[in-house]
Amino acid sequence: MSNLGNPKTNPDQPMVYEVRIKGHLGSQWADWFGDFTITRKDNGDTVLTGLVVDQSALHGLLKKVRDLGLPLCAVNCVEPVSTAALVVNETQQDYSKGSKNMNTGTNIIGTSDRRVVLSTLWIVVMLNMIFADIFSFMNTGFLQELMTTGRAEEIEITPVFLLIAALMTEIPIMMVFLSRVLTYRVNRLFNIVAAVITIAYVIGGGSTTLHYVFIATVEIVCMVFIIWYAGKWHNSES
């Protein structure tokens, strides 16, 4: 194994080192060695190349190699690094880390999360529709009128009416699932069309009671946001 440094250079001067290890390291060890480049050679060796700021950092690097349990073949000082070059290198590293964080932030509002947001909004709409009907049953005389006359606030409850109501209610229920699995174009279209139809149903099939007006307002706000959010969904996110 070659010596750890170059006697003609300051041992505490930043230097680029190559550390050769017997055996191949997987990519999962990239975080373990920080900014060091992992190169797997055809002969079965692995070469770690990177900047070492001083001898203490070098010994820390060698300790990490020792903890792997793989044979250490060689440690070579490639070249000393000037202070100016060190500053540039650190700046580039900070920029790379910043870019990585920015990309991570972009992924937060990416395709999978947009689907989750849309699906969650449909759950909110569906729950509000359910509780709007539950609270209507609590109105004085509502159930009595429904049972004696078969009407609810001047609306005759017939099998056809119940079928239409079931179909309209099925839209937000199905969109909870479809928002998560449909492809970009179909997903975007279905969310916009389903929201428009459901808004019309909520306004046209509702009542003027205070609780219904409040809940219907929440539903409409959610569905307007669904239309806007789905409309801003671009194919580049797919």
GROMACS .gro file of C-alpha atoms in nm, residues 128-140 142 153 202 206-219:
model
   30
  128ASN     CA    1  -7.012   1.687   0.268
  129MET     CA    2  -7.284   1.546   0.041
  130ILE     CA    3  -7.352   1.266   0.290
  131PHE     CA    4  -7.378   1.497   0.590
  132ALA     CA    5  -7.595   1.746   0.402
  133ASP     CA    6  -7.857   1.470   0.367
  134ILE     CA    7  -7.811   1.351   0.726
  135PHE     CA    8  -7.871   1.700   0.863
  136SER     CA    9  -8.177   1.736   0.638
  137PHE     CA   10  -8.335   1.434   0.810
  138MET     CA   11  -8.312   1.627   1.139
  139ASN     CA   12  -8.532   1.908   1.013
  140THR     CA   13  -8.869   1.917   1.189
  142PHE     CA   14  -8.892   1.628   0.706
  153GLU     CA   15  -8.938   1.982  -0.019
  202VAL     CA   16  -7.550   2.035  -0.596
  206GLY     CA   17  -8.046   2.124  -0.321
  207SER     CA   18  -8.258   2.319  -0.077
  208THR     CA   19  -8.254   2.667   0.074
  209THR     CA   20  -8.201   2.558   0.434
  210LEU     CA   21  -7.908   2.724   0.608
  211HIS     CA   22  -7.714   2.403   0.670
  212TYR     CA   23  -7.747   2.296   0.306
  213VAL     CA   24  -7.641   2.637   0.171
  214PHE     CA   25  -7.332   2.628   0.391
  215ILE     CA   26  -7.233   2.270   0.303
  216ALA     CA   27  -7.311   2.323  -0.066
  217THR     CA   28  -7.081   2.628  -0.065
  218VAL     CA   29  -6.797   2.414   0.072
  219GLU     CA   30  -6.862   2.151  -0.195
   0.00000   0.00000   0.00000
